[in-house]
Amino acid sequence: ATRDLFNRGAIFGEDYWYKYGKEPPRVLKDAGLTSVEELSSEGLPFVRVQIRYDAYKKYADRIAAACQRYGTDLRTAVDAKDWDKVRELAGDKGDIALGLRPAGIFSTLVLSPDSVTPEAYLMRYYVNEVQFQLRDLQTAAGARDGGAAKEAYGLGRDALNSWIFFVNRVINSRVGEKFEEI
């Protein structure tokens, strides 16, 4: 799915693309954090451990379930060309979609102590990208297009892994376990 000028259809209307008018690297881990100009060269903003812990406790289970379903069940369905299962898993009521809003809220809470930071906008971008790719997966499943389904799955996986890579930087042993990349 494509973004329009006003970022319609996104979970978070204000994200990195909307705010800065450009896309960050597709795979943040490979590109390096210095490739994102708006990020502070002084590191991440300070957010108290208690705030990070409370956010983790509230949202981590839903986020982890969404990541697990994306990395295993959705991948299996796409590889097997089980279009009904792909539509179900990529749908608005599935565990994956239901974990995206909590992922965006979580990253905003743990990266933005006082106001929304460039880092939080960046995480919102990756959450929105996963949602757009889920929509593309539904379209591909409806058309029974294996190539388009694999492409959408890969783009969504890269966005989700970029989100995981970045937020794991603020999760330490006092907050909880880091999320596993897929």
Short mmCIF file of N, CA and C in Angstrom, two decimals:
data_model
loop_
_atom_site.label_atom_id
_atom_site.label_comp_id
_atom_site.label_asym_id
_atom_site.label_seq_id
_atom_site.Cartn_x
_atom_site.Cartn_y
_atom_site.Cartn_z
N ALA A 1 0.86 -1.17 0.00
CA ALA A 1 0.00 0.00 0.00
C ALA A 1 0.89 1.23 0.00
N THR A 2 0.43 2.25 -0.62
CA THR A 2 1.23 3.46 -0.70
C THR A 2 0.70 4.51 0.27
N ARG A 3 1.57 5.36 0.67
CA ARG A 3 1.20 6.48 1.53
C ARG A 3 0.79 7.64 0.66
N ASP A 4 -0.19 8.39 1.11
CA ASP A 4 -0.52 9.60 0.39
C ASP A 4 0.09 10.78 1.14
N LEU A 5 -0.13 11.97 0.63
CA LEU A 5 0.46 13.17 1.20
C LEU A 5 0.07 13.38 2.67
N PHE A 6 -1.13 12.92 3.04
CA PHE A 6 -1.62 13.14 4.40
C PHE A 6 -1.50 11.89 5.28
N ASN A 7 -0.83 10.87 4.78
CA ASN A 7 -0.58 9.65 5.55
C ASN A 7 -1.89 8.95 5.96
N ARG A 8 -2.90 9.06 5.10
CA ARG A 8 -4.18 8.41 5.39
C ARG A 8 -4.01 6.90 5.43
N GLY A 9 -4.75 6.27 6.31
CA GLY A 9 -4.71 4.83 6.42
C GLY A 9 -3.63 4.32 7.35
N ALA A 10 -2.82 5.22 7.87
CA ALA A 10 -1.76 4.81 8.80
C ALA A 10 -2.34 4.70 10.21
N ILE A 11 -1.77 3.84 11.02
CA ILE A 11 -2.18 3.74 12.41
C ILE A 11 -1.86 5.04 13.13
N PHE A 12 -0.66 5.54 12.90
CA PHE A 12 -0.21 6.80 13.49
C PHE A 12 -0.03 7.81 12.37
N GLY A 13 -0.91 8.79 12.32
CA GLY A 13 -0.87 9.78 11.24
C GLY A 13 0.43 10.56 11.21
N GLU A 14 0.97 10.85 12.37
CA GLU A 14 2.23 11.58 12.44
C GLU A 14 3.36 10.59 12.70
N ASP A 15 4.10 10.32 11.65
CA ASP A 15 5.25 9.44 11.78
C ASP A 15 6.44 10.10 11.09
N TYR A 16 7.53 9.37 10.97
CA TYR A 16 8.75 9.92 10.41
C TYR A 16 8.54 10.45 8.99
N TRP A 17 7.86 9.68 8.17
CA TRP A 17 7.63 10.09 6.79
C TRP A 17 6.79 11.36 6.75
N TYR A 18 5.75 11.42 7.55
CA TYR A 18 4.86 12.59 7.58
C TYR A 18 5.60 13.82 8.11
N LYS A 19 6.37 13.63 9.16
CA LYS A 19 7.05 14.75 9.82
C LYS A 19 8.21 15.30 8.99
N TYR A 20 9.02 14.41 8.41
CA TYR A 20 10.24 14.84 7.73
C TYR A 20 10.18 14.72 6.21
N GLY A 21 9.13 14.10 5.68
CA GLY A 21 8.95 14.02 4.24
C GLY A 21 9.90 13.08 3.52
N LYS A 22 10.45 12.11 4.23
CA LYS A 22 11.33 11.15 3.59
C LYS A 22 11.26 9.82 4.33
N GLU A 23 11.70 8.79 3.64
CA GLU A 23 11.68 7.45 4.23
C GLU A 23 13.02 7.15 4.88
N PRO A 24 12.99 6.52 6.04
CA PRO A 24 14.24 6.07 6.65
C PRO A 24 14.71 4.80 5.94
N PRO A 25 15.86 4.28 6.31
CA PRO A 25 16.35 3.04 5.68
C PRO A 25 15.35 1.91 5.86
N ARG A 26 15.28 1.05 4.84
CA ARG A 26 14.37 -0.09 4.92
C ARG A 26 14.78 -1.03 6.06
N VAL A 27 16.07 -1.30 6.18
CA VAL A 27 16.58 -2.16 7.24
C VAL A 27 17.51 -1.30 8.10
N LEU A 28 17.00 -0.85 9.21
CA LEU A 28 17.73 0.08 10.07
C LEU A 28 19.02 -0.51 10.60
N LYS A 29 18.99 -1.78 10.94
CA LYS A 29 20.17 -2.43 11.52
C LYS A 29 21.34 -2.43 10.53
N ASP A 30 21.07 -2.67 9.26
CA ASP A 30 22.12 -2.72 8.24
C ASP A 30 22.62 -1.32 7.87
N ALA A 31 21.71 -0.35 7.88
CA ALA A 31 22.07 1.00 7.45
C ALA A 31 22.85 1.75 8.52
N GLY A 32 22.62 1.42 9.77
CA GLY A 32 23.28 2.12 10.86
C GLY A 32 22.47 3.32 11.29
N LEU A 33 22.53 3.61 12.55
CA LEU A 33 21.71 4.69 13.10
C LEU A 33 22.14 6.06 12.60
N THR A 34 23.39 6.20 12.18
CA THR A 34 23.85 7.49 11.70
C THR A 34 23.23 7.86 10.36
N SER A 35 22.56 6.92 9.71
CA SER A 35 21.93 7.21 8.43
C SER A 35 20.62 7.98 8.60
N VAL A 36 20.13 8.08 9.83
CA VAL A 36 18.89 8.81 10.09
C VAL A 36 19.28 10.16 10.69
N GLU A 37 19.27 11.19 9.85
CA GLU A 37 19.81 12.51 10.20
C GLU A 37 19.15 13.13 11.43
N GLU A 38 17.84 12.95 11.59
CA GLU A 38 17.12 13.65 12.65
C GLU A 38 17.37 13.09 14.05
N LEU A 39 17.97 11.90 14.14
CA LEU A 39 18.22 11.32 15.44
C LEU A 39 19.34 12.06 16.15
N SER A 40 19.21 12.18 17.43
CA SER A 40 20.18 12.92 18.22
C SER A 40 21.53 12.21 18.20
N SER A 41 22.57 12.97 17.99
CA SER A 41 23.91 12.40 18.04
C SER A 41 24.34 12.15 19.49
N GLU A 42 23.58 12.68 20.43
CA GLU A 42 23.89 12.51 21.84
C GLU A 42 23.28 11.24 22.43
N GLY A 43 22.61 10.47 21.62
CA GLY A 43 22.00 9.23 22.10
C GLY A 43 20.52 9.40 22.39
N LEU A 44 19.96 8.38 23.00
CA LEU A 44 18.52 8.37 23.26
C LEU A 44 18.18 9.27 24.44
N PRO A 45 16.96 9.84 24.42
CA PRO A 45 16.54 10.64 25.56
C PRO A 45 16.40 9.75 26.80
N PHE A 46 16.62 10.34 27.96
CA PHE A 46 16.51 9.59 29.20
C PHE A 46 15.04 9.39 29.55
N VAL A 47 14.67 8.14 29.77
CA VAL A 47 13.33 7.79 30.25
C VAL A 47 13.53 6.88 31.46
N ARG A 48 12.93 7.26 32.56
CA ARG A 48 13.11 6.49 33.80
C ARG A 48 12.78 5.01 33.59
N VAL A 49 13.50 4.15 34.30
CA VAL A 49 13.30 2.71 34.20
C VAL A 49 11.86 2.35 34.56
N GLN A 50 11.29 2.99 35.56
CA GLN A 50 9.92 2.67 35.98
C GLN A 50 8.92 2.90 34.85
N ILE A 51 9.10 3.96 34.09
CA ILE A 51 8.21 4.24 32.95
C ILE A 51 8.38 3.16 31.89
N ARG A 52 9.62 2.81 31.60
CA ARG A 52 9.87 1.77 30.60
C ARG A 52 9.32 0.42 31.08
N TYR A 53 9.52 0.13 32.35
CA TYR A 53 9.02 -1.13 32.92
C TYR A 53 7.49 -1.20 32.85
N ASP A 54 6.82 -0.13 33.25
CA ASP A 54 5.35 -0.11 33.22
C ASP A 54 4.82 -0.28 31.80
N ALA A 55 5.45 0.40 30.84
CA ALA A 55 5.03 0.27 29.45
C ALA A 55 5.26 -1.15 28.95
N TYR A 56 6.41 -1.71 29.30
CA TYR A 56 6.72 -3.08 28.89
C TYR A 56 5.71 -4.06 29.47
N LYS A 57 5.44 -3.92 30.74
CA LYS A 57 4.49 -4.81 31.41
C LYS A 57 3.10 -4.73 30.76
N LYS A 58 2.72 -3.55 30.34
CA LYS A 58 1.39 -3.35 29.76
C LYS A 58 1.29 -3.87 28.32
N TYR A 59 2.34 -3.70 27.53
CA TYR A 59 2.23 -3.96 26.08
C TYR A 59 3.05 -5.13 25.54
N ALA A 60 4.03 -5.60 26.27
CA ALA A 60 4.99 -6.56 25.71
C ALA A 60 4.35 -7.86 25.23
N ASP A 61 3.39 -8.39 25.96
CA ASP A 61 2.78 -9.66 25.55
C ASP A 61 2.09 -9.55 24.20
N ARG A 62 1.35 -8.47 23.98
CA ARG A 62 0.67 -8.29 22.69
C ARG A 62 1.67 -8.07 21.55
N ILE A 63 2.72 -7.33 21.84
CA ILE A 63 3.74 -7.09 20.83
C ILE A 63 4.47 -8.39 20.48
N ALA A 64 4.86 -9.14 21.51
CA ALA A 64 5.56 -10.41 21.27
C ALA A 64 4.69 -11.39 20.50
N ALA A 65 3.39 -11.44 20.83
CA ALA A 65 2.47 -12.34 20.11
C ALA A 65 2.38 -11.95 18.63
N ALA A 66 2.30 -10.65 18.37
CA ALA A 66 2.24 -10.18 16.98
C ALA A 66 3.51 -10.55 16.23
N CYS A 67 4.66 -10.35 16.86
CA CYS A 67 5.94 -10.68 16.22
C CYS A 67 6.04 -12.18 15.94
N GLN A 68 5.64 -12.97 16.90
CA GLN A 68 5.70 -14.44 16.75
C GLN A 68 4.78 -14.89 15.62
N ARG A 69 3.56 -14.37 15.57
CA ARG A 69 2.63 -14.77 14.51
C ARG A 69 3.14 -14.33 13.14
N TYR A 70 3.73 -13.14 13.09
CA TYR A 70 4.27 -12.67 11.82
C TYR A 70 5.42 -13.57 11.37
N GLY A 71 6.34 -13.85 12.29
CA GLY A 71 7.54 -14.60 11.94
C GLY A 71 7.33 -16.06 11.65
N THR A 72 6.29 -16.66 12.19
CA THR A 72 6.09 -18.10 11.98
C THR A 72 4.83 -18.38 11.16
N ASP A 73 3.68 -18.08 11.72
CA ASP A 73 2.42 -18.45 11.06
C ASP A 73 2.22 -17.76 9.72
N LEU A 74 2.46 -16.44 9.67
CA LEU A 74 2.26 -15.72 8.42
C LEU A 74 3.28 -16.17 7.38
N ARG A 75 4.51 -16.34 7.80
CA ARG A 75 5.55 -16.81 6.87
C ARG A 75 5.17 -18.17 6.29
N THR A 76 4.72 -19.08 7.14
CA THR A 76 4.32 -20.42 6.69
C THR A 76 3.17 -20.33 5.70
N ALA A 77 2.18 -19.49 6.00
CA ALA A 77 1.01 -19.35 5.12
C ALA A 77 1.41 -18.77 3.76
N VAL A 78 2.30 -17.77 3.77
CA VAL A 78 2.76 -17.17 2.51
C VAL A 78 3.55 -18.20 1.70
N ASP A 79 4.47 -18.91 2.35
CA ASP A 79 5.27 -19.91 1.64
C ASP A 79 4.40 -21.03 1.05
N ALA A 80 3.34 -21.42 1.79
CA ALA A 80 2.46 -22.49 1.34
C ALA A 80 1.37 -22.00 0.38
N LYS A 81 1.32 -20.69 0.19
CA LYS A 81 0.27 -20.07 -0.64
C LYS A 81 -1.13 -20.45 -0.14
N ASP A 82 -1.26 -20.46 1.17
CA ASP A 82 -2.55 -20.70 1.82
C ASP A 82 -3.25 -19.35 1.95
N TRP A 83 -3.93 -18.94 0.87
CA TRP A 83 -4.45 -17.59 0.76
C TRP A 83 -5.51 -17.27 1.82
N ASP A 84 -6.33 -18.23 2.19
CA ASP A 84 -7.32 -17.98 3.24
C ASP A 84 -6.62 -17.68 4.56
N LYS A 85 -5.58 -18.42 4.87
CA LYS A 85 -4.84 -18.21 6.11
C LYS A 85 -4.10 -16.87 6.07
N VAL A 86 -3.54 -16.52 4.92
CA VAL A 86 -2.85 -15.23 4.78
C VAL A 86 -3.84 -14.10 5.05
N ARG A 87 -5.03 -14.18 4.43
CA ARG A 87 -6.03 -13.13 4.64
C ARG A 87 -6.43 -13.05 6.11
N GLU A 88 -6.58 -14.20 6.75
CA GLU A 88 -6.96 -14.22 8.18
C GLU A 88 -5.86 -13.58 9.04
N LEU A 89 -4.61 -14.00 8.83
CA LEU A 89 -3.51 -13.50 9.65
C LEU A 89 -3.19 -12.04 9.39
N ALA A 90 -3.37 -11.60 8.15
CA ALA A 90 -3.08 -10.21 7.80
C ALA A 90 -4.27 -9.29 8.03
N GLY A 91 -5.38 -9.83 8.47
CA GLY A 91 -6.60 -9.05 8.68
C GLY A 91 -6.53 -8.12 9.88
N ASP A 92 -7.45 -7.19 9.91
CA ASP A 92 -7.49 -6.18 10.97
C ASP A 92 -7.77 -6.74 12.36
N LYS A 93 -8.32 -7.93 12.44
CA LYS A 93 -8.68 -8.51 13.73
C LYS A 93 -7.69 -9.57 14.21
N GLY A 94 -6.65 -9.82 13.45
CA GLY A 94 -5.67 -10.84 13.82
C GLY A 94 -4.68 -10.34 14.86
N ASP A 95 -3.95 -11.28 15.47
CA ASP A 95 -2.96 -10.95 16.50
C ASP A 95 -1.91 -9.97 16.00
N ILE A 96 -1.57 -10.08 14.74
CA ILE A 96 -0.52 -9.21 14.21
C ILE A 96 -1.00 -7.76 14.20
N ALA A 97 -2.13 -7.52 13.58
CA ALA A 97 -2.67 -6.16 13.52
C ALA A 97 -2.98 -5.61 14.91
N LEU A 98 -3.47 -6.47 15.78
CA LEU A 98 -3.81 -6.02 17.13
C LEU A 98 -2.58 -5.72 17.97
N GLY A 99 -1.42 -6.15 17.54
CA GLY A 99 -0.18 -5.83 18.25
C GLY A 99 0.52 -4.59 17.75
N LEU A 100 0.06 -4.02 16.64
CA LEU A 100 0.75 -2.88 16.05
C LEU A 100 0.53 -1.58 16.83
N ARG A 101 -0.70 -1.28 17.18
CA ARG A 101 -0.95 -0.05 17.96
C ARG A 101 -0.19 -0.10 19.29
N PRO A 102 -0.26 -1.23 20.04
CA PRO A 102 0.55 -1.30 21.26
C PRO A 102 2.05 -1.10 21.01
N ALA A 103 2.55 -1.59 19.87
CA ALA A 103 3.97 -1.40 19.55
C ALA A 103 4.29 0.08 19.38
N GLY A 104 3.43 0.79 18.70
CA GLY A 104 3.64 2.23 18.51
C GLY A 104 3.53 3.01 19.81
N ILE A 105 2.55 2.65 20.62
CA ILE A 105 2.39 3.33 21.91
C ILE A 105 3.58 3.03 22.81
N PHE A 106 3.98 1.78 22.85
CA PHE A 106 5.12 1.38 23.67
C PHE A 106 6.37 2.16 23.28
N SER A 107 6.67 2.21 21.99
CA SER A 107 7.89 2.89 21.57
C SER A 107 7.82 4.39 21.86
N THR A 108 6.64 4.99 21.75
CA THR A 108 6.51 6.40 22.09
C THR A 108 6.77 6.61 23.58
N LEU A 109 6.22 5.76 24.42
CA LEU A 109 6.41 5.90 25.87
C LEU A 109 7.87 5.73 26.29
N VAL A 110 8.56 4.77 25.69
CA VAL A 110 9.93 4.50 26.13
C VAL A 110 10.97 5.38 25.44
N LEU A 111 10.57 6.13 24.42
CA LEU A 111 11.51 7.00 23.71
C LEU A 111 11.21 8.49 23.84
N SER A 112 10.09 8.82 24.44
CA SER A 112 9.66 10.22 24.48
C SER A 112 9.27 10.63 25.90
N PRO A 113 10.22 11.08 26.69
CA PRO A 113 9.89 11.41 28.07
C PRO A 113 8.94 12.60 28.20
N ASP A 114 9.07 13.60 27.36
CA ASP A 114 8.25 14.80 27.50
C ASP A 114 7.43 15.14 26.27
N SER A 115 7.99 14.92 25.11
CA SER A 115 7.28 15.19 23.86
C SER A 115 7.72 14.14 22.85
N VAL A 116 7.02 14.06 21.74
CA VAL A 116 7.34 13.06 20.74
C VAL A 116 8.68 13.42 20.09
N THR A 117 9.60 12.49 20.15
CA THR A 117 10.95 12.71 19.65
C THR A 117 11.10 12.16 18.23
N PRO A 118 12.17 12.52 17.53
CA PRO A 118 12.41 11.93 16.21
C PRO A 118 12.48 10.41 16.28
N GLU A 119 13.01 9.89 17.38
CA GLU A 119 13.10 8.43 17.54
C GLU A 119 11.71 7.80 17.59
N ALA A 120 10.79 8.45 18.28
CA ALA A 120 9.42 7.93 18.35
C ALA A 120 8.72 8.04 16.99
N TYR A 121 8.96 9.13 16.26
CA TYR A 121 8.40 9.24 14.91
C TYR A 121 8.93 8.12 14.02
N LEU A 122 10.22 7.81 14.19
CA LEU A 122 10.83 6.74 13.41
C LEU A 122 10.17 5.40 13.71
N MET A 123 9.91 5.11 14.98
CA MET A 123 9.27 3.84 15.36
C MET A 123 7.83 3.79 14.86
N ARG A 124 7.15 4.92 14.87
CA ARG A 124 5.79 4.96 14.32
C ARG A 124 5.81 4.65 12.83
N TYR A 125 6.83 5.14 12.15
CA TYR A 125 6.96 4.85 10.72
C TYR A 125 7.03 3.35 10.48
N TYR A 126 7.88 2.65 11.23
CA TYR A 126 8.03 1.22 11.01
C TYR A 126 6.75 0.45 11.37
N VAL A 127 6.05 0.88 12.40
CA VAL A 127 4.77 0.25 12.75
C VAL A 127 3.78 0.45 11.60
N ASN A 128 3.70 1.67 11.09
CA ASN A 128 2.80 1.94 9.96
C ASN A 128 3.17 1.11 8.75
N GLU A 129 4.47 0.94 8.50
CA GLU A 129 4.90 0.14 7.36
C GLU A 129 4.43 -1.31 7.47
N VAL A 130 4.49 -1.87 8.66
CA VAL A 130 4.00 -3.24 8.85
C VAL A 130 2.52 -3.29 8.48
N GLN A 131 1.75 -2.31 8.95
CA GLN A 131 0.33 -2.29 8.63
C GLN A 131 0.09 -2.19 7.12
N PHE A 132 0.81 -1.31 6.45
CA PHE A 132 0.65 -1.17 5.00
C PHE A 132 0.99 -2.49 4.30
N GLN A 133 2.00 -3.18 4.76
CA GLN A 133 2.37 -4.45 4.13
C GLN A 133 1.35 -5.55 4.42
N LEU A 134 0.71 -5.50 5.58
CA LEU A 134 -0.38 -6.45 5.85
C LEU A 134 -1.52 -6.23 4.85
N ARG A 135 -1.81 -4.99 4.54
CA ARG A 135 -2.84 -4.69 3.53
C ARG A 135 -2.42 -5.21 2.17
N ASP A 136 -1.15 -5.03 1.83
CA ASP A 136 -0.66 -5.55 0.56
C ASP A 136 -0.73 -7.08 0.52
N LEU A 137 -0.48 -7.72 1.66
CA LEU A 137 -0.60 -9.17 1.74
C LEU A 137 -2.04 -9.61 1.50
N GLN A 138 -2.99 -8.88 2.03
CA GLN A 138 -4.40 -9.22 1.79
C GLN A 138 -4.74 -9.09 0.31
N THR A 139 -4.24 -8.03 -0.30
CA THR A 139 -4.48 -7.83 -1.73
C THR A 139 -3.84 -8.96 -2.55
N ALA A 140 -2.60 -9.30 -2.21
CA ALA A 140 -1.90 -10.38 -2.92
C ALA A 140 -2.62 -11.71 -2.73
N ALA A 141 -3.11 -11.96 -1.53
CA ALA A 141 -3.84 -13.20 -1.27
C ALA A 141 -5.12 -13.25 -2.08
N GLY A 142 -5.81 -12.13 -2.18
CA GLY A 142 -7.03 -12.07 -2.99
C GLY A 142 -6.76 -12.34 -4.46
N ALA A 143 -5.60 -11.90 -4.93
CA ALA A 143 -5.22 -12.11 -6.33
C ALA A 143 -4.45 -13.42 -6.52
N ARG A 144 -4.18 -14.12 -5.43
CA ARG A 144 -3.39 -15.35 -5.46
C ARG A 144 -2.03 -15.14 -6.14
N ASP A 145 -1.39 -14.03 -5.75
CA ASP A 145 -0.12 -13.61 -6.34
C ASP A 145 1.01 -13.91 -5.35
N GLY A 146 1.68 -15.04 -5.54
CA GLY A 146 2.74 -15.46 -4.64
C GLY A 146 3.92 -14.50 -4.60
N GLY A 147 4.28 -13.93 -5.74
CA GLY A 147 5.41 -13.00 -5.78
C GLY A 147 5.13 -11.73 -4.99
N ALA A 148 3.93 -11.18 -5.17
CA ALA A 148 3.56 -9.97 -4.44
C ALA A 148 3.44 -10.26 -2.94
N ALA A 149 2.95 -11.45 -2.60
CA ALA A 149 2.81 -11.83 -1.19
C ALA A 149 4.19 -11.94 -0.54
N LYS A 150 5.13 -12.56 -1.22
CA LYS A 150 6.48 -12.70 -0.65
C LYS A 150 7.15 -11.33 -0.50
N GLU A 151 6.94 -10.46 -1.47
CA GLU A 151 7.53 -9.11 -1.39
C GLU A 151 6.94 -8.34 -0.21
N ALA A 152 5.61 -8.37 -0.07
CA ALA A 152 4.96 -7.66 1.03
C ALA A 152 5.39 -8.24 2.37
N TYR A 153 5.48 -9.57 2.44
CA TYR A 153 5.92 -10.20 3.68
C TYR A 153 7.34 -9.73 4.04
N GLY A 154 8.24 -9.72 3.06
CA GLY A 154 9.62 -9.31 3.31
C GLY A 154 9.74 -7.86 3.74
N LEU A 155 8.97 -6.98 3.11
CA LEU A 155 9.00 -5.56 3.50
C LEU A 155 8.47 -5.37 4.92
N GLY A 156 7.39 -6.08 5.24
CA GLY A 156 6.83 -6.00 6.59
C GLY A 156 7.78 -6.57 7.62
N ARG A 157 8.43 -7.68 7.29
CA ARG A 157 9.42 -8.28 8.20
C ARG A 157 10.56 -7.31 8.46
N ASP A 158 11.04 -6.65 7.42
CA ASP A 158 12.14 -5.70 7.59
C ASP A 158 11.73 -4.52 8.47
N ALA A 159 10.51 -4.04 8.28
CA ALA A 159 10.01 -2.93 9.11
C ALA A 159 9.88 -3.37 10.57
N LEU A 160 9.35 -4.56 10.77
CA LEU A 160 9.18 -5.06 12.14
C LEU A 160 10.54 -5.29 12.80
N ASN A 161 11.48 -5.85 12.07
CA ASN A 161 12.82 -6.05 12.62
C ASN A 161 13.53 -4.73 12.91
N SER A 162 13.29 -3.71 12.09
CA SER A 162 13.88 -2.39 12.36
C SER A 162 13.31 -1.82 13.66
N TRP A 163 12.00 -1.99 13.84
CA TRP A 163 11.36 -1.53 15.09
C TRP A 163 11.97 -2.27 16.28
N ILE A 164 12.07 -3.59 16.17
CA ILE A 164 12.61 -4.41 17.26
C ILE A 164 14.06 -4.02 17.56
N PHE A 165 14.86 -3.88 16.53
CA PHE A 165 16.27 -3.50 16.71
C PHE A 165 16.38 -2.21 17.50
N PHE A 166 15.57 -1.24 17.16
CA PHE A 166 15.69 0.07 17.81
C PHE A 166 15.15 0.06 19.23
N VAL A 167 13.96 -0.47 19.45
CA VAL A 167 13.41 -0.42 20.82
C VAL A 167 14.17 -1.33 21.77
N ASN A 168 14.80 -2.36 21.27
CA ASN A 168 15.60 -3.22 22.16
C ASN A 168 16.74 -2.44 22.82
N ARG A 169 17.11 -1.32 22.24
CA ARG A 169 18.18 -0.50 22.83
C ARG A 169 17.79 0.08 24.18
N VAL A 170 16.49 0.23 24.44
CA VAL A 170 16.05 0.82 25.71
C VAL A 170 15.49 -0.23 26.67
N ILE A 171 15.56 -1.49 26.28
CA ILE A 171 15.10 -2.57 27.15
C ILE A 171 16.32 -3.21 27.79
N ASN A 172 16.41 -3.07 29.10
CA ASN A 172 17.49 -3.74 29.82
C ASN A 172 16.89 -4.76 30.78
N SER A 173 17.72 -5.41 31.57
CA SER A 173 17.23 -6.48 32.44
C SER A 173 16.25 -5.98 33.50
N ARG A 174 16.28 -4.72 33.82
CA ARG A 174 15.33 -4.16 34.79
C ARG A 174 13.98 -3.86 34.16
N VAL A 175 13.93 -3.79 32.85
CA VAL A 175 12.68 -3.52 32.14
C VAL A 175 12.00 -4.82 31.73
N GLY A 176 12.74 -5.74 31.14
CA GLY A 176 12.18 -7.01 30.69
C GLY A 176 13.09 -7.65 29.66
N GLU A 177 12.59 -8.69 29.01
CA GLU A 177 13.38 -9.36 27.97
C GLU A 177 13.24 -8.64 26.65
N LYS A 178 14.33 -8.62 25.92
CA LYS A 178 14.32 -7.98 24.61
C LYS A 178 13.42 -8.77 23.66
N PHE A 179 12.85 -8.06 22.69
CA PHE A 179 12.03 -8.72 21.68
C PHE A 179 12.95 -9.46 20.70
N GLU A 180 12.50 -10.60 20.20
CA GLU A 180 13.29 -11.38 19.26
C GLU A 180 13.00 -10.94 17.84
N GLU A 181 14.07 -10.73 17.07
CA GLU A 181 13.89 -10.40 15.66
C GLU A 181 13.35 -11.62 14.93
N ILE A 182 12.68 -11.37 13.82
CA ILE A 182 12.12 -12.46 13.03
C ILE A 182 12.85 -12.61 11.72
#
